[in-house]
Amino acid sequence: MKKLLLSAFAMLIALTAGAQKFQASKCDVKLDVQKATVVKSDAKKAPAKSSVAENQRLVGYYSTDDCDAYIGATGLTGNNPVGALLSASDLAPYYGAKIVGIRFNLAQGCSASNVFVKNITADGNIQDFVTVDKNITSPAGDANTGTWQTVMFDADKQFELSDKYTGLMIGYTYKQTSNNYPVGLYSGAYGVFYMYANIPASQGGNGEAWYNMGSDYGALSVQLIAENDKFSPNAIVPFDFGKFNVVVGETKTVGVRLANLGTKFESLDFTTTLEGKTSKEQHVDLGKDYGVGGTFTLKVPFEAASKPGKYEVTFTVTKVNGVANGATVTSAKGINNTLAQKLKKVAVVEEFTGTKCGWCPRGHVGMNNLSEKYGDQFIGIAMHQYSTTDPMYIDDYSLGFNGAPSAVVDRTTYGDPYAEMPDAVEAALADYPEATVSVSGQYNADSTQVEATAAVTSLVSGQYEVAYMLVADGLTGKTSSWKQANYYSSTMKNQTGLNKSDIPADLQSYWDEPASCNQVYNDVLIASSYSDSENQAEFGEFVENGVTTGNYTLTMPTKKILLKALDKKKVSVVAVIIDPETGAILNAGKALVGAGSTGIITVNNSANATVVARYAADGTKVSAPVKGLNILKMSDGTTRKVMVK
């Protein structure tokens, strides 16, 4: 049986009964799962269709009958409520429909006592909304099987979905014993599930509260039943798709998420509108009928605008299955950020890991694979936040990870660092950034601080954010606190249920290692410009086709056990450019401390110097960047040389 420690979660969200507000917490409760899932299921697999009435649709993290794993918190016996938190974007396609019931998958021979819908208000309060007391038992069966249970609401408990609901917690109360696994999940969908339990402070809990149990094994198998006589059999709702970058004269493919409100889904037709012009209708044949419900991502090509700038672009689903789209919402919007030229993109992967995390060897291998594959277009930042006993533990900032090992690329796409980050990094590197950053760092006299200098070359103007980090390679030690917990060890076979043949080839070296093994740690975050998750570094406004520079002093760690392991020649400084509107990392640079800048640009300490004149290598004055060496005359009287690729 594969076991997951909840101390893996850096940011468990607890909803306490007293405060009735979401707040950060940790706990060390064990979850057990009946089916080990090392690699996520094939996303291309056709979903299991659900049987609902023609005027009904299913609303949840997903809307099929799929369920392939069952979880139990065997250390928390008793009647435990579990739920899925649906956001406004999950609910929006169904506005106007009436919620008439709820369904969930309960494992073989297990029982539940009620179902509920709770309203989460915009300010974080939780309100009991619908509760139906009912004793439910799934029939006995083979291990890792279960049955979908349906509970319909009486008329006085039914309600209409609208934009007044910013979040709904939907779920049920199940009976937990010391050896059962009642809670059904589906690994083909993503969504955190929550559990109400009494977890004492000794286990990192807040007593009786709602706790975030992560998403390592997929989404909770629970769904609302929405009813509307106006549901069309041919209806697709597209979701807004945010900002994307594209270079003048080129086309960018963007993933647009779609919700199927119809009874079948075989094809669609769409148009795009940019600069007041609507494209010709394009047809997409899916090759099969996906049936009722479901969410899908369509790869849509968007052309650049006629000249650089930010433009609103509209995507409209005009037809579904060859007839007019019957959805009430047929269009979605995004921002087409058209750029003058291509700049080099670097992907930043921040990983949640730790020495006490038994599955984290998978993360170490995954991050190493990314580094080897992408070279200087990859920057890894290993955040040791799993356990405070870790010699490399750091809490400068948190990114809300739900389980370890977990990672996020450019603070936009979360996933497993081994199984999911390769595709996510590949997608990130396909983007063209609006700015690049060159960074350098120098130790002070006693090596207790690093003076970091960043120079940003930008195609756009505006106020962006720049943050700084120090990362170290080659960290290791001889004491037990440096040992890496290793669930891939053959000695853990009885606990994990894994055989060597179940483990990917590049992880099999851990099979012959003990359950607590020696490890050399790379990309370890040891300092940053963050304090309590707030970036303390200030940076001047970006200048279109210009260079902006800034400085920040980073303080080296003082923990003796960490300093003993540090080789100052293996410490690097990282600078990341952050979009202040979305929080996404747009680009980044990295350099060994003391090794000079990552580029050939010469910088000074002026944070607000702007370009007043630009010359090509032959001395000709130019109005925009040209390929090759560019000589910049700055407003502070200095001259800089920049290589434009």
mmCIF file of N, CA, C and O in Angstrom, residues 5 60 66 73 106 168 199 269 297 355-356 360 392 461 471 491 532 547 581 592 639:
data_model
loop_
_atom_site.group_PDB
_atom_site.id
_atom_site.type_symbol
_atom_site.label_atom_id
_atom_site.label_comp_id
_atom_site.label_asym_id
_atom_site.label_seq_id
_atom_site.Cartn_x
_atom_site.Cartn_y
_atom_site.Cartn_z
ATOM 1 N N LEU A 5 2.367 11.032 3.414
ATOM 2 C CA LEU A 5 2.382 11.807 4.647
ATOM 3 C C LEU A 5 1.886 13.208 4.369
ATOM 4 O O LEU A 5 2.377 13.886 3.482
ATOM 5 N N GLY A 60 -18.615 19.296 -11.328
ATOM 6 C CA GLY A 60 -17.590 18.895 -10.369
ATOM 7 C C GLY A 60 -16.219 19.149 -10.942
ATOM 8 O O GLY A 60 -16.066 19.884 -11.919
ATOM 9 N N ASP A 66 -15.692 8.152 -14.197
ATOM 10 C CA ASP A 66 -14.358 7.635 -13.909
ATOM 11 C C ASP A 66 -14.046 7.695 -12.413
ATOM 12 O O ASP A 66 -14.368 8.666 -11.727
ATOM 13 N N ALA A 73 -8.029 7.770 5.474
ATOM 14 C CA ALA A 73 -7.173 8.347 6.516
ATOM 15 C C ALA A 73 -7.274 7.424 7.723
ATOM 16 O O ALA A 73 -8.021 7.680 8.669
ATOM 17 N N LEU A 106 -18.355 5.784 -3.665
ATOM 18 C CA LEU A 106 -18.018 5.234 -2.352
ATOM 19 C C LEU A 106 -17.492 3.810 -2.536
ATOM 20 O O LEU A 106 -18.088 3.006 -3.251
ATOM 21 N N LEU A 168 -18.410 26.730 -3.790
ATOM 22 C CA LEU A 168 -19.258 25.762 -3.101
ATOM 23 C C LEU A 168 -18.428 24.552 -2.704
ATOM 24 O O LEU A 168 -17.716 23.978 -3.530
ATOM 25 N N ILE A 199 -7.506 17.261 14.327
ATOM 26 C CA ILE A 199 -6.073 16.996 14.275
ATOM 27 C C ILE A 199 -5.385 17.879 15.318
ATOM 28 O O ILE A 199 -5.429 19.110 15.218
ATOM 29 N N ASP A 269 -17.137 24.307 -34.595
ATOM 30 C CA ASP A 269 -16.636 25.337 -35.497
ATOM 31 C C ASP A 269 -16.399 26.595 -34.671
ATOM 32 O O ASP A 269 -17.138 26.864 -33.711
ATOM 33 N N THR A 297 -9.595 20.758 -23.618
ATOM 34 C CA THR A 297 -8.720 21.853 -24.019
ATOM 35 C C THR A 297 -8.474 21.760 -25.519
ATOM 36 O O THR A 297 -8.017 20.729 -26.018
ATOM 37 N N THR A 355 13.967 16.340 2.849
ATOM 38 C CA THR A 355 14.677 15.109 3.189
ATOM 39 C C THR A 355 13.753 14.060 3.794
ATOM 40 O O THR A 355 14.025 12.864 3.681
ATOM 41 N N LYS A 356 12.672 14.459 4.445
ATOM 42 C CA LYS A 356 11.771 13.511 5.099
ATOM 43 C C LYS A 356 10.665 13.019 4.175
ATOM 44 O O LYS A 356 9.811 12.241 4.591
ATOM 45 N N CYS A 360 10.215 11.929 -2.616
ATOM 46 C CA CYS A 360 10.974 13.028 -3.223
ATOM 47 C C CYS A 360 12.202 12.611 -4.034
ATOM 48 O O CYS A 360 12.690 13.418 -4.826
ATOM 49 N N MET A 392 18.167 22.067 5.187
ATOM 50 C CA MET A 392 18.007 23.075 4.137
ATOM 51 C C MET A 392 16.653 23.760 4.200
ATOM 52 O O MET A 392 16.285 24.493 3.266
ATOM 53 N N SER A 461 7.193 48.669 -22.136
ATOM 54 C CA SER A 461 7.382 49.558 -20.994
ATOM 55 C C SER A 461 6.380 49.209 -19.906
ATOM 56 O O SER A 461 5.379 48.530 -20.150
ATOM 57 N N VAL A 471 20.785 29.982 -4.943
ATOM 58 C CA VAL A 471 20.633 28.531 -4.932
ATOM 59 C C VAL A 471 22.016 27.896 -4.866
ATOM 60 O O VAL A 471 22.993 28.445 -5.380
ATOM 61 N N THR A 491 13.334 -2.235 0.676
ATOM 62 C CA THR A 491 12.954 -2.487 2.071
ATOM 63 C C THR A 491 11.576 -1.927 2.401
ATOM 64 O O THR A 491 11.017 -2.250 3.445
ATOM 65 N N ASP A 532 8.376 36.617 4.440
ATOM 66 C CA ASP A 532 6.957 36.283 4.639
ATOM 67 C C ASP A 532 6.193 36.358 3.325
ATOM 68 O O ASP A 532 5.087 36.920 3.249
ATOM 69 N N VAL A 547 17.017 49.331 -21.468
ATOM 70 C CA VAL A 547 17.585 48.508 -20.397
ATOM 71 C C VAL A 547 17.358 49.214 -19.067
ATOM 72 O O VAL A 547 17.608 50.415 -18.936
ATOM 73 N N GLU A 581 0.464 41.584 -12.618
ATOM 74 C CA GLU A 581 -0.963 41.320 -12.717
ATOM 75 C C GLU A 581 -1.295 39.855 -12.472
ATOM 76 O O GLU A 581 -2.280 39.533 -11.805
ATOM 77 N N LEU A 592 26.780 32.081 -11.452
ATOM 78 C CA LEU A 592 27.537 31.770 -10.249
ATOM 79 C C LEU A 592 27.961 33.058 -9.557
ATOM 80 O O LEU A 592 28.363 34.019 -10.220
ATOM 81 N N THR A 639 27.517 54.399 -21.168
ATOM 82 C CA THR A 639 27.326 53.694 -22.437
ATOM 83 C C THR A 639 27.349 52.199 -22.168
ATOM 84 O O THR A 639 28.175 51.710 -21.395
#
